[in-house]
Coordinates of C-alpha atoms and ligand atoms in Angstrom, one line a residue:
X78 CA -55.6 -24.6 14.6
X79 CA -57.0 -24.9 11.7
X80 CA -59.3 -28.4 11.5
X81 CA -61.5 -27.6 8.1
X82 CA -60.1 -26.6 4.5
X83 CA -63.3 -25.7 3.6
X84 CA -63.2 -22.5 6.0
X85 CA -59.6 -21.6 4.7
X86 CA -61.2 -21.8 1.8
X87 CA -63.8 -19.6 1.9
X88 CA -61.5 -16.8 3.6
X89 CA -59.0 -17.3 1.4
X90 CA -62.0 -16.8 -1.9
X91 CA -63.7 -13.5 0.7
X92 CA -60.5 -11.7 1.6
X93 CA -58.8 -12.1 -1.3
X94 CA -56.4 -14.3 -1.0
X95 CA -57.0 -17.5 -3.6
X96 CA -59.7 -17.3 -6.5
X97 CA -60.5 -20.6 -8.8
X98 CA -58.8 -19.4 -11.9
X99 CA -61.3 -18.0 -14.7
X100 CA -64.1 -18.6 -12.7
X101 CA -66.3 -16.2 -14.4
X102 CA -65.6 -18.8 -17.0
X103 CA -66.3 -21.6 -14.6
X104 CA -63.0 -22.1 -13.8
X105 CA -60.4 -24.7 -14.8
X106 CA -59.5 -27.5 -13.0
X107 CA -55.8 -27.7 -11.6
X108 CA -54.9 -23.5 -11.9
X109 CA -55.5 -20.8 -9.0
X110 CA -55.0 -17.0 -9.0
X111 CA -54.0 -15.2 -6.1
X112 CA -55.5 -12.2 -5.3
X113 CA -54.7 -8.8 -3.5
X114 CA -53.0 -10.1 -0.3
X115 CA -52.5 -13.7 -1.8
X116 CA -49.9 -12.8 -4.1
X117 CA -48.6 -10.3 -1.3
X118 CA -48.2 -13.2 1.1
X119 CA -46.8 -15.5 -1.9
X120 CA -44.4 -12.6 -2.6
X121 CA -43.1 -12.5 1.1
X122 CA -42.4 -16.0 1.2
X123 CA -40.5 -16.3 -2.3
X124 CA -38.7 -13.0 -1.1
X125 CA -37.6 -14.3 2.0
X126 CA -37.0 -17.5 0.7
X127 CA -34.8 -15.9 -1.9
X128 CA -32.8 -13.8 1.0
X129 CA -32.1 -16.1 3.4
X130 CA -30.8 -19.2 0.8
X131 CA -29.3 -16.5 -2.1
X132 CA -28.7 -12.7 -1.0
X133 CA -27.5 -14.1 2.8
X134 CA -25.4 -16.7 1.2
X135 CA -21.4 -16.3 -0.3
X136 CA -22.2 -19.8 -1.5
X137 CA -24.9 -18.8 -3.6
X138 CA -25.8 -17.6 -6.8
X139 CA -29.6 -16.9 -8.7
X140 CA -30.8 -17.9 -12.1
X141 CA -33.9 -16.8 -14.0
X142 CA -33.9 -19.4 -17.2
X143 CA -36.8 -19.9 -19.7
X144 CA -40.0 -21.8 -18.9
X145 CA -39.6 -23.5 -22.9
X146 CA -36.4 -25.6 -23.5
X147 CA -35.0 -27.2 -25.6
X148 CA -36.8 -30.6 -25.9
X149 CA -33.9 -32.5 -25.3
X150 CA -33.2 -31.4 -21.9
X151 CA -36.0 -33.4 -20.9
X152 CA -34.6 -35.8 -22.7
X153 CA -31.7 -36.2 -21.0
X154 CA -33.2 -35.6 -17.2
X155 CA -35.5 -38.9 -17.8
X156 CA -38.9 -36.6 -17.6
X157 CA -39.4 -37.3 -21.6
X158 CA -39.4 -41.2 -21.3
X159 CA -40.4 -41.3 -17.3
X160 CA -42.5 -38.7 -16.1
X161 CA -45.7 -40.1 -15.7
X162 CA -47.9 -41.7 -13.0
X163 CA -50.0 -44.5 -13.1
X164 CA -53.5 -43.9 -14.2
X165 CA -56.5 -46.1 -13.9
X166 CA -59.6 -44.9 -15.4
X167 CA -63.3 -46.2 -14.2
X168 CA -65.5 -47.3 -17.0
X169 CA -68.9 -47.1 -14.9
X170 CA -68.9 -43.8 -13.4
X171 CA -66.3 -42.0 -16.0
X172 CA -63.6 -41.1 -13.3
X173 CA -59.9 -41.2 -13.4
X174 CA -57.5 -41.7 -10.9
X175 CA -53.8 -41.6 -10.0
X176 CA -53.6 -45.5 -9.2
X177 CA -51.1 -44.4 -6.4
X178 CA -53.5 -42.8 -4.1
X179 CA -56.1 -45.6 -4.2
X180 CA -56.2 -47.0 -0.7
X181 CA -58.4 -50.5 -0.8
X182 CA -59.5 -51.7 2.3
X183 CA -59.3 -55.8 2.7
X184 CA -60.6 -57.4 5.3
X185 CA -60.7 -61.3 6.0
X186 CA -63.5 -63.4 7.1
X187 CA -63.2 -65.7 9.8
X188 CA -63.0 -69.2 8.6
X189 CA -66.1 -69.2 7.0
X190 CA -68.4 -67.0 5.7
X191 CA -71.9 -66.8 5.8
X192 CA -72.8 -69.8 3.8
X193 CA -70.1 -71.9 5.2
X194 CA -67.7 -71.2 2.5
X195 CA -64.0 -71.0 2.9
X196 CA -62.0 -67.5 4.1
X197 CA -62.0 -64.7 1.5
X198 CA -60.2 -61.4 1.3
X199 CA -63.1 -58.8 0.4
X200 CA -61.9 -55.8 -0.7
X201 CA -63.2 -52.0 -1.5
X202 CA -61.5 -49.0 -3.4
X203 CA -62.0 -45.9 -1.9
X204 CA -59.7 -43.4 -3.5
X205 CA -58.2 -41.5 -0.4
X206 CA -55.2 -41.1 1.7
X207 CA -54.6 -43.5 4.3
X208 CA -56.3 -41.8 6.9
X209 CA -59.2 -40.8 4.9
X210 CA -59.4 -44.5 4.1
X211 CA -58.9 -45.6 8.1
X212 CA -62.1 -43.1 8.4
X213 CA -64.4 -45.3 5.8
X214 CA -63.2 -48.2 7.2
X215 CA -64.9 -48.9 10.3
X216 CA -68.5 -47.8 8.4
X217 CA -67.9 -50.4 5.8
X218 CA -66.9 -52.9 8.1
X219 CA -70.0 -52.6 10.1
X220 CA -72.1 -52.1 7.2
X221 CA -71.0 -55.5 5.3
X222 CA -71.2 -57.4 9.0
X223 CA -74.7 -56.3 9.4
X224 CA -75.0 -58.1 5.4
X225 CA -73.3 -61.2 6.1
X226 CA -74.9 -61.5 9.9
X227 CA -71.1 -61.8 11.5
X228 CA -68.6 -59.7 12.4
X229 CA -65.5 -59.4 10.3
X230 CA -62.0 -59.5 10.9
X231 CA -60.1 -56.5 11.2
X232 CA -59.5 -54.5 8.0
X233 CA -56.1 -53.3 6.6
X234 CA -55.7 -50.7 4.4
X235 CA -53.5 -51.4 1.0
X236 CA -52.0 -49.1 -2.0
X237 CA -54.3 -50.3 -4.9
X238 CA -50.7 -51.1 -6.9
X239 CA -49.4 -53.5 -4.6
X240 CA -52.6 -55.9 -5.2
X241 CA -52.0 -59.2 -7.2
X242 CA -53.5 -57.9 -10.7
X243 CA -56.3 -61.0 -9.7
X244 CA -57.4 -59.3 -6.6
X245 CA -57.4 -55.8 -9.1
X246 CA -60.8 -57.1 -10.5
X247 CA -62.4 -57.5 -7.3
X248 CA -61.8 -54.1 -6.1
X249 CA -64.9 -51.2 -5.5
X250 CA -64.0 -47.8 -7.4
X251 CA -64.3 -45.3 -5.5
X252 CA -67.3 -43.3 -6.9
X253 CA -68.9 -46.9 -7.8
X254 CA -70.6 -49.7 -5.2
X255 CA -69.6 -52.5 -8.5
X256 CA -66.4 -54.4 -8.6
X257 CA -63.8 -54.9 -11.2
X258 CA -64.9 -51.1 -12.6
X259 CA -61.8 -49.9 -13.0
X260 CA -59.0 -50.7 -15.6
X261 CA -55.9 -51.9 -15.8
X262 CA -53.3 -48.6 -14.5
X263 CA -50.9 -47.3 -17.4
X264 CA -48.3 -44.8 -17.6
X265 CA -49.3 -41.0 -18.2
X266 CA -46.7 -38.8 -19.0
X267 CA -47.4 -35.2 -16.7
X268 CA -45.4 -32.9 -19.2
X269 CA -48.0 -30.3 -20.8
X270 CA -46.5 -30.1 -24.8
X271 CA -47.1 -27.8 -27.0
X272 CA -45.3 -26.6 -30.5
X273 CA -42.4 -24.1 -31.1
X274 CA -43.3 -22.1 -34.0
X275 CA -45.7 -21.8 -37.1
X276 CA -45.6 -25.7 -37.7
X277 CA -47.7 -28.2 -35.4
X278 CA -45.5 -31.0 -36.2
X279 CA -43.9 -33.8 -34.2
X280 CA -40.5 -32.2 -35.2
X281 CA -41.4 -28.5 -33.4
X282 CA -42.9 -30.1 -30.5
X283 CA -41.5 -28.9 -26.8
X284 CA -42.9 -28.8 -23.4
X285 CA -43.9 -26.7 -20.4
X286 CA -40.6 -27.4 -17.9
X287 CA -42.0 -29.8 -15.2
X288 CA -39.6 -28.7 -12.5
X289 CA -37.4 -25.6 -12.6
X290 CA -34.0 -28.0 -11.7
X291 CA -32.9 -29.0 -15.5
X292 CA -32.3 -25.5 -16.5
X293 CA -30.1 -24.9 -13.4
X294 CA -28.3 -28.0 -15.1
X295 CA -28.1 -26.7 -18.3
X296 CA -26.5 -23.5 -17.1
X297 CA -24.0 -24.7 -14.4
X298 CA -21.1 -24.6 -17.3
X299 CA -21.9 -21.0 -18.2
X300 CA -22.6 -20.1 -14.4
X301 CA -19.1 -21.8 -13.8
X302 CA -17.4 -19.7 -16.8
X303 CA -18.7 -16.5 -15.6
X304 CA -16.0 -16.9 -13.2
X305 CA -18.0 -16.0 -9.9
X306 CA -18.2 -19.3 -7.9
X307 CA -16.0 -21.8 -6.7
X308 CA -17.0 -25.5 -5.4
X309 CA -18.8 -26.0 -2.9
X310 CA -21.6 -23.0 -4.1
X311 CA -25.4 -23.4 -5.2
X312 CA -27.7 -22.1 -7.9
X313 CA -30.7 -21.1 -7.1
X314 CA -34.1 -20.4 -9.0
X315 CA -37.5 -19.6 -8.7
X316 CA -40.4 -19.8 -11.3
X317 CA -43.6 -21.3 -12.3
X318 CA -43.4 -25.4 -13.2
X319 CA -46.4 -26.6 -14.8
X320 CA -47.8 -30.7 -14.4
X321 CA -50.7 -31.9 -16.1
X322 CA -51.8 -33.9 -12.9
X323 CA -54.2 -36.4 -13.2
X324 CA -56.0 -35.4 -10.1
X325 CA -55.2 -31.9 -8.8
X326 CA -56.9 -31.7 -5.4
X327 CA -56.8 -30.0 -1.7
X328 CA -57.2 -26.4 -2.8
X329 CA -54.1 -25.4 -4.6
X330 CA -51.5 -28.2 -3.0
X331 CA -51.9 -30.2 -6.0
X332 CA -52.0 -27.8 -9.2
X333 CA -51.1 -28.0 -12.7
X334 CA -49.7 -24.2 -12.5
X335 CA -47.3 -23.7 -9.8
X336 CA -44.1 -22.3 -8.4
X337 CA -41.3 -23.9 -7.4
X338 CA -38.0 -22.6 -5.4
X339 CA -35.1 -24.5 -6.1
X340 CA -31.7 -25.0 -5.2
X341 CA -28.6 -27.1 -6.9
X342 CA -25.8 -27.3 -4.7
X343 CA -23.1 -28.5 -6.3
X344 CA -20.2 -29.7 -4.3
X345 CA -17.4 -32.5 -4.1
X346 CA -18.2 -36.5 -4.1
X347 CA -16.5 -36.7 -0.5
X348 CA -18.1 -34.2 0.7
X349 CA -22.0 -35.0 -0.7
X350 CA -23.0 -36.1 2.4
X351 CA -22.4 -33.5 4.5
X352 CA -23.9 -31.0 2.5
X353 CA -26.7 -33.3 2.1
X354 CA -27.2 -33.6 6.0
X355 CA -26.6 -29.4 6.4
X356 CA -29.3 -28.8 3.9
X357 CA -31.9 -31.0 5.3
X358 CA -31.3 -29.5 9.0
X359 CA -31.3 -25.8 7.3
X360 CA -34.3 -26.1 5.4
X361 CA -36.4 -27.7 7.7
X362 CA -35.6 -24.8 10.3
X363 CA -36.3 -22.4 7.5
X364 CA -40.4 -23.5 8.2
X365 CA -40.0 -23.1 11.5
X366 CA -38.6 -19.4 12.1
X367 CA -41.5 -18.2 9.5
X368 CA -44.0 -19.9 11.9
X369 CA -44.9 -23.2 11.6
X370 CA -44.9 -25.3 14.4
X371 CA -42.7 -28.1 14.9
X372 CA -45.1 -30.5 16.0
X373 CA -47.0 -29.9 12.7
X374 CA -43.9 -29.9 10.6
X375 CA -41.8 -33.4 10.0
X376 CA -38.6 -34.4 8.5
X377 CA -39.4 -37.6 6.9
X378 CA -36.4 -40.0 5.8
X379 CA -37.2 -42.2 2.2
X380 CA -36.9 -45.9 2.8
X381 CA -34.3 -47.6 0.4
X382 CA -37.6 -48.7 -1.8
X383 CA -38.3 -45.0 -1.9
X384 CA -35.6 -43.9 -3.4
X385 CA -34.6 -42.6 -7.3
X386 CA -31.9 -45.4 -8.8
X387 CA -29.1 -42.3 -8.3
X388 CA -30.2 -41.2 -5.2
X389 CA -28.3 -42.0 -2.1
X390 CA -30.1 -40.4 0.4
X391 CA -33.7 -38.2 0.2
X392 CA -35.8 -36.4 2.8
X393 CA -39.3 -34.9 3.1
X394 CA -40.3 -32.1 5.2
X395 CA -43.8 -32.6 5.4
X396 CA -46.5 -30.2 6.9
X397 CA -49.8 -32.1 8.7
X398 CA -52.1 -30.0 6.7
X399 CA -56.4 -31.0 7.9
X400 CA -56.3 -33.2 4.6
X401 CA -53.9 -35.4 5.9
X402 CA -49.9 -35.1 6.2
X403 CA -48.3 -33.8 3.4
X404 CA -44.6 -32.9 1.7
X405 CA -43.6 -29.4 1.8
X406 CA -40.5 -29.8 0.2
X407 CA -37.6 -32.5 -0.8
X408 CA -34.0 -32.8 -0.1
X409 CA -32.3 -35.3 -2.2
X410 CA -28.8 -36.3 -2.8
X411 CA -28.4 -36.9 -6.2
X412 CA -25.2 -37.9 -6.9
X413 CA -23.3 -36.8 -10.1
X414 CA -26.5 -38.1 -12.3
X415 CA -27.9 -35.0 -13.7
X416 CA -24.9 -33.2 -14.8
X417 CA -23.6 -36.9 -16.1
X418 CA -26.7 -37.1 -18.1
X419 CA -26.8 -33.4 -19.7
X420 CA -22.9 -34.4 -20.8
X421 CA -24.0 -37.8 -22.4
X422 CA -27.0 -36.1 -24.3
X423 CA -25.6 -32.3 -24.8
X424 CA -21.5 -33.5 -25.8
X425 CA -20.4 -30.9 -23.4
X426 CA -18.0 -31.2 -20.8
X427 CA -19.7 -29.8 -17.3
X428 CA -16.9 -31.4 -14.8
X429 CA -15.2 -29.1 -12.7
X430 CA -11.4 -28.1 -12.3
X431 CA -10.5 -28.1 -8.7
X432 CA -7.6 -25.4 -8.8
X433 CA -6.5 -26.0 -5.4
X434 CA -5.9 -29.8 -5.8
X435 CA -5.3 -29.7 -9.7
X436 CA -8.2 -32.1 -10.3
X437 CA -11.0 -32.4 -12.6
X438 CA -14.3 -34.3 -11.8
X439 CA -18.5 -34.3 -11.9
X440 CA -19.3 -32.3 -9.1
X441 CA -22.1 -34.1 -6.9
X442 CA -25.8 -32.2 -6.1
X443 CA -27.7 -31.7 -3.3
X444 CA -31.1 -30.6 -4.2
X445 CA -33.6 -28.9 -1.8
X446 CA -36.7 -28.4 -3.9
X447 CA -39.6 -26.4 -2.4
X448 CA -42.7 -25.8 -3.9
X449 CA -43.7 -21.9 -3.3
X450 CA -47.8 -22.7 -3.0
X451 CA -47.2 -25.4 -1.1
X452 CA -45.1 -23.3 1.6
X453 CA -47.9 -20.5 1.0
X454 CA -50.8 -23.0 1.7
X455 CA -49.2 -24.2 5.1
X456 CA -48.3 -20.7 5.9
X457 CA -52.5 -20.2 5.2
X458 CA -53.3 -23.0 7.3
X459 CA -51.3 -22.6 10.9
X460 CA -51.8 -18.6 10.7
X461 CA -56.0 -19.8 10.7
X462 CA -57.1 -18.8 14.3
X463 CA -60.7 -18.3 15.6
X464 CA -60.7 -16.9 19.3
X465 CA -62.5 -14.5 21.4
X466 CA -61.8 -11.1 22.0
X467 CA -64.0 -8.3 23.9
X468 CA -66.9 -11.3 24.4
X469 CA -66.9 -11.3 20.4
X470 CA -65.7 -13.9 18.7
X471 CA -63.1 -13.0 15.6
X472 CA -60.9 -15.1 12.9
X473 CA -57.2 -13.8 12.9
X474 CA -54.7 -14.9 10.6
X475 CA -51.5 -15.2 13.0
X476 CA -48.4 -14.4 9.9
X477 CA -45.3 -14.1 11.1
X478 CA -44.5 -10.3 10.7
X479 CA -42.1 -10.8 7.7
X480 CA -44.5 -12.7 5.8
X481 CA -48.0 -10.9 6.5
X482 CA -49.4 -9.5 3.0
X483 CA -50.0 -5.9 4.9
X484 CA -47.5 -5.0 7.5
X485 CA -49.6 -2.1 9.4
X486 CA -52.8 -0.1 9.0
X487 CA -53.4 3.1 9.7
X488 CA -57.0 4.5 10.9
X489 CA -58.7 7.7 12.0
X490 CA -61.1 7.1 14.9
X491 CA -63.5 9.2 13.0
X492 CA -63.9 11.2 9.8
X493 CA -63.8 14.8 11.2
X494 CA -61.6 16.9 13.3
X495 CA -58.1 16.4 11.4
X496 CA -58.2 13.0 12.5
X497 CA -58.3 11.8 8.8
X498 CA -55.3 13.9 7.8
X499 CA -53.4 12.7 10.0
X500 CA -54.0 9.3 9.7
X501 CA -53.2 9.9 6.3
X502 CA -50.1 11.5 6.4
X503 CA -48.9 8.7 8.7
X504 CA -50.1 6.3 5.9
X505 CA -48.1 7.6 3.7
X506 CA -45.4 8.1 5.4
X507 CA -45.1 4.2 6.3
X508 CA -46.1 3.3 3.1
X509 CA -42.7 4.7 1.7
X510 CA -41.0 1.7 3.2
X511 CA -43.7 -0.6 4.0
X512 CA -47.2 -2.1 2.5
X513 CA -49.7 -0.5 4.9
X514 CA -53.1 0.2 4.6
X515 CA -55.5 3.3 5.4
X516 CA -59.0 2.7 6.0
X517 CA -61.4 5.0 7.6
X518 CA -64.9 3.2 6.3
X519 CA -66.8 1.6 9.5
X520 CA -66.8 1.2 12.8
X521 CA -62.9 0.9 14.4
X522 CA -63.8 -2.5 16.3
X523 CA -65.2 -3.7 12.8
X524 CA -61.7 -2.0 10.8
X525 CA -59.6 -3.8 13.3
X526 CA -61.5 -7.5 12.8
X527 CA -60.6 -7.1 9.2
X528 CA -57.3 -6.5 9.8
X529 CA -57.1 -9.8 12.1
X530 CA -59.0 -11.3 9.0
X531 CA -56.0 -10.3 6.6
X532 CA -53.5 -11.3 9.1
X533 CA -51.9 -7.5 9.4
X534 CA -49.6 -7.5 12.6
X535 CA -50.3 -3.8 13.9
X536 CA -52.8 -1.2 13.3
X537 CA -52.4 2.6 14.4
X538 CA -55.0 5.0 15.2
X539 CA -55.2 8.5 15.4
X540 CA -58.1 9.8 17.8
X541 CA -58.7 12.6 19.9
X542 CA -55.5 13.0 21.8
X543 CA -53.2 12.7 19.0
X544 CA -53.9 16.4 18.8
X545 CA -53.1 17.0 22.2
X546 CA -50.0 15.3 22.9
X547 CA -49.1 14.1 19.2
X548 CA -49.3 10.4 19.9
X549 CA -51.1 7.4 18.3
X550 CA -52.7 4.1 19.5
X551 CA -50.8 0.7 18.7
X552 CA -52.5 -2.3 18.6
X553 CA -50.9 -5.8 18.6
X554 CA -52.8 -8.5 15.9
X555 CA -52.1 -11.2 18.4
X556 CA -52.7 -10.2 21.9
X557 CA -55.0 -7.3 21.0
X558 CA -52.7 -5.4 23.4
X559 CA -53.0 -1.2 22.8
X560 CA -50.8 1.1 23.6
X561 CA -49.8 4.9 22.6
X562 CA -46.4 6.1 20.9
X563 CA -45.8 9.5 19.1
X564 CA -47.0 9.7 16.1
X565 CA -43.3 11.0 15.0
X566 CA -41.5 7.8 15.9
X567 CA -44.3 5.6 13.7
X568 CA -42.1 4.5 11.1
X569 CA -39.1 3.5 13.6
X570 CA -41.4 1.8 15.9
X571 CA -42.9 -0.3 12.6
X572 CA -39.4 -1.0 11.7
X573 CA -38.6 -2.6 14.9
X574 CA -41.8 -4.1 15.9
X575 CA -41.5 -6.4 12.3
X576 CA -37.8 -7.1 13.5
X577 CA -39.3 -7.8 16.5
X578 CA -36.8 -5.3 18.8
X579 CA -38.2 -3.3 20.8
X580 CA -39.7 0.1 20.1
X581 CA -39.8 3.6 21.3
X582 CA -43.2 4.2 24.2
X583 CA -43.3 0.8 25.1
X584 CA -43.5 -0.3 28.4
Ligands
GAP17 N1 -36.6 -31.0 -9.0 C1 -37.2 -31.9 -8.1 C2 -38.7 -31.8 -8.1 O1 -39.3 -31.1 -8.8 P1 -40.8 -32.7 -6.8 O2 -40.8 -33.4 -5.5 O3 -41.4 -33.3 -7.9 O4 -39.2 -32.5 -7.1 C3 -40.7 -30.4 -5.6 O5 -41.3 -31.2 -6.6 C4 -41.7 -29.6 -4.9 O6 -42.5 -28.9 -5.9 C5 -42.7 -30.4 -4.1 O7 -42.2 -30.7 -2.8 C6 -43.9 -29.4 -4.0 O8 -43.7 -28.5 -3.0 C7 -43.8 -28.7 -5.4 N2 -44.8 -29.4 -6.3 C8 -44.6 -30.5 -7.0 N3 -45.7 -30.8 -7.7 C9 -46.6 -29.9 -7.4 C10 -48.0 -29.6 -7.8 N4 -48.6 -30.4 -8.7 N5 -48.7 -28.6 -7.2 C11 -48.0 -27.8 -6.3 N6 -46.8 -27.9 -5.9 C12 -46.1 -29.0 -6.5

């Protein structure tokens, strides 16, 4: 299991996977750009997303709307006046934060301090997650008890927001060792604008859509006239959602550029609930059949405190990524807010006409919003394997078969006696149905280790008795199992193996 980002990183950057964005540029904080088998293994995921929750479905219908909307959508979903986090800046060392994920450790004396003086809470910024914070804590502690010739009482750790704005000013910033550095948090609103037209004016201002949801929204009346679906039924969409975050961070799980996969599902008041609790079973078992472990993987309920004004229930399936535990993906009941909302500010009518019961009312949303490099960056992290194999020591990406960027390759044991044309032929053959890979460069224990490295399940090789008996070696990613098939039932046996039935040879 994978324990440090930076190695993921540095795969991901070698293989192929992620790049920094523009780097030759020096890249730009926030944006990523997937290479070769990245956007490969993005594809699979988005793909298979889009099959099991759309093209499986007879509830389900897709929508591809425009990134740029009409500014008053936002209006009207609340992300115009209330889509901002709290910011704090630090006027020593030039930093800004998201005031939210300022942890402060606190600790209180015993009765007296040093000099005899009365109990005092002490506390330090340190700009974490919780657990990163539980880390510094024990060093500080020790540290400042060594200072003050006493040990101290145990620390707790606090969200910087919930301090008295008194206790604010005695607080450490994180990148400083001075108190009361940092100012006062304010609202910053995430939306990237920009302007519509030839005119930079207030008047032709609009924005990059936050969140793919609102134009779901804004098309359920003409998804509804099109005359396809019927209540309960979903709309689903995926696309690129852009936030101008005020501290992107761990690799590409906090970006300003990213995709998100969405789904409405629109369905009656009394029967909200249930759909609600369906969806946030469904989605979370979604994870797990692609792979990722259900000891790594939770389904986290929101406390009451936790929750949107409108929303009655909400549920986070969070993935324990080696930068702490993080959410995945949301499942919210929503109510009848949005599509209430887009009437009051649009003037159209978007309730529905039960035909069945002859009656007319807001349908109620479930809404199971997943972000795609989110998904993609778990998928990264549990498929990171080092082991052993042969006395040598290899790293393996272990992809479930559907989602793997490459699905085979294909290799001649050596460049000469028609083992290359074979191998070829093979290749190409496969490649008609599948993305497979020939490679004939290098040594075939080296070929195969770069296969592990890209996470390809199988690799087939053609040697010297291929042109005896007309078969081929198979070799498992996982187990490092070999084993020989004809060379004629390749394609079949590649079929099956990725639907995991079993195949023609084996034993
Ligand atoms: N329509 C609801 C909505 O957008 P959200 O919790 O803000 O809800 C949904 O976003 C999902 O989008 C998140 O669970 C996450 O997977 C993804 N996401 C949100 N902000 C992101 C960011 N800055 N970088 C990468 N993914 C992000």
């Amino acid at each position: 299991m994978l324990d440090d980002m930076d190695k993921l990183v540095s795969l991901c950057k070698r293989r192929g996977f992620i790049f920094p964005s523009s780097e030759i540029y020096g890249g730009l904080n926030g944006f990523w750009d997937y290479g070769p088998l990245g956007v490969e293994l993005k594809r699979n995921i988005k793909d298979a997303w889009w099959r099991d929750n759309v093209r499986m479905r007879d509830d389900m219908v897709g929508l591809d709307c425009s990134i740029i909307m009409n500014p008053r959508v936002w209006e009207a979903s609340g992300h115009v006046g209330g889509f901002s986090d709290p910011m704090v800046d630090c006027r020593a060392s030039k930093e800004r934060y998201r005031a939210d994920q300022i942890f402060v450790f606190a600790y209180v004396y015993p009765a007296v301090n040093h000099k005899g003086e009365p109990t005092e809470a002490w506390l330090a910024g340190l700009g974490g997650t919780p657990e990163e914070a539980a880390e510094h804590v024990e060093k500080r502690a020790a540290k400042l008890a060594k200072r003050f010739g006493q040990p101290v009482g145990a620390p707790s750790i606090i969200p910087y927001l919930k301090l008295e704005p008194n206790d604010r000013d005695k607080v450490v910033g994180p990148a400083t060792e001075d108190r009361g550095t940092l100012t006062e948090p304010r609202a910053f609103n995430l939306m990237f604008k920009t302007f519509v037209g030839a005119l930079e004016s207030e008047s032709n201002v609009a924005y990059l859509r936050p969140e793919t949801a609102q134009g779901i929204f804004a098309n359920f009346k003409n998804v509804v006239d099109t005359g396809r679906v019927k209540l309960p039924f979903g709309i689903a969409q995926v696309g690129k959602s852009f936030r101008n975050e005020i501290n992107p961070r761990n690799f590409t799980f906090r970006s300003r550029e990213f995709e998100q996969m969405e789904i409405e599902f629109f369905c009656r008041p009394d029967q909200a609930q249930e759909w609600y609790d369906y969806w946030r079973k469904a989605r979370f078992q979604w994870y797990v059949d692609l792979g990722l472990k259900s000891d790594r993987l939770r389904l986290r309920d929101h406390d009451p405190d936790e929750l949107a004004f409108y929303s009655t229930a909400t549920a986070d399936i969070e993935y324990a990524f080696p930068f702490g535990v993080s959410e995945l993906e949301g499942i919210a009941h929503r109510g009848d807010y949005d599509l209430t909302q887009h009437m009051k500010f649009s003037g159209k009518d978007l309730t529905y006409f039960d035909e069945e019961r002859k009656e007319r009312f807001t349908p109620h949303v479930v809404e199971p919003s997943a972000g795609a490099d989110r998904a993609t960056l778990a998928f990264l992290c549990e498929a990171y394997a080092e082991d052993e194999v042969g006395g040598e020591s290899r790293t393996v990406m272990r992809f479930h078969p559907r989602l793997a960027p490459v699905k085979a390759a294909v290799f001649p044991l050596v460049k000469r006696d028609g083992m290359p044309e074979t191998a070829e032929a093979i290749y190409r053959d496969l490649k008609r149905r599948h993305n497979v890979f020939y490679d004939e460069k290098g040594a075939i224990g080296r070929r195969y280790r770069r296969q592990d490295e890209a996470g390809t399940p199988f690799c087939l090789t053609v040697d010297s008795q291929t042109a005896l008996d007309g078969t081929v070696t198979i070799r498992d990613r996982d187990s490092c199992r070999q084993w020989r098939i004809p060379k004629a039932d390749a394609c079949q046996a590649l079929d099956n193996l990725l639907d995991g039935l079993p195949i023609p040879g084996d034993a």
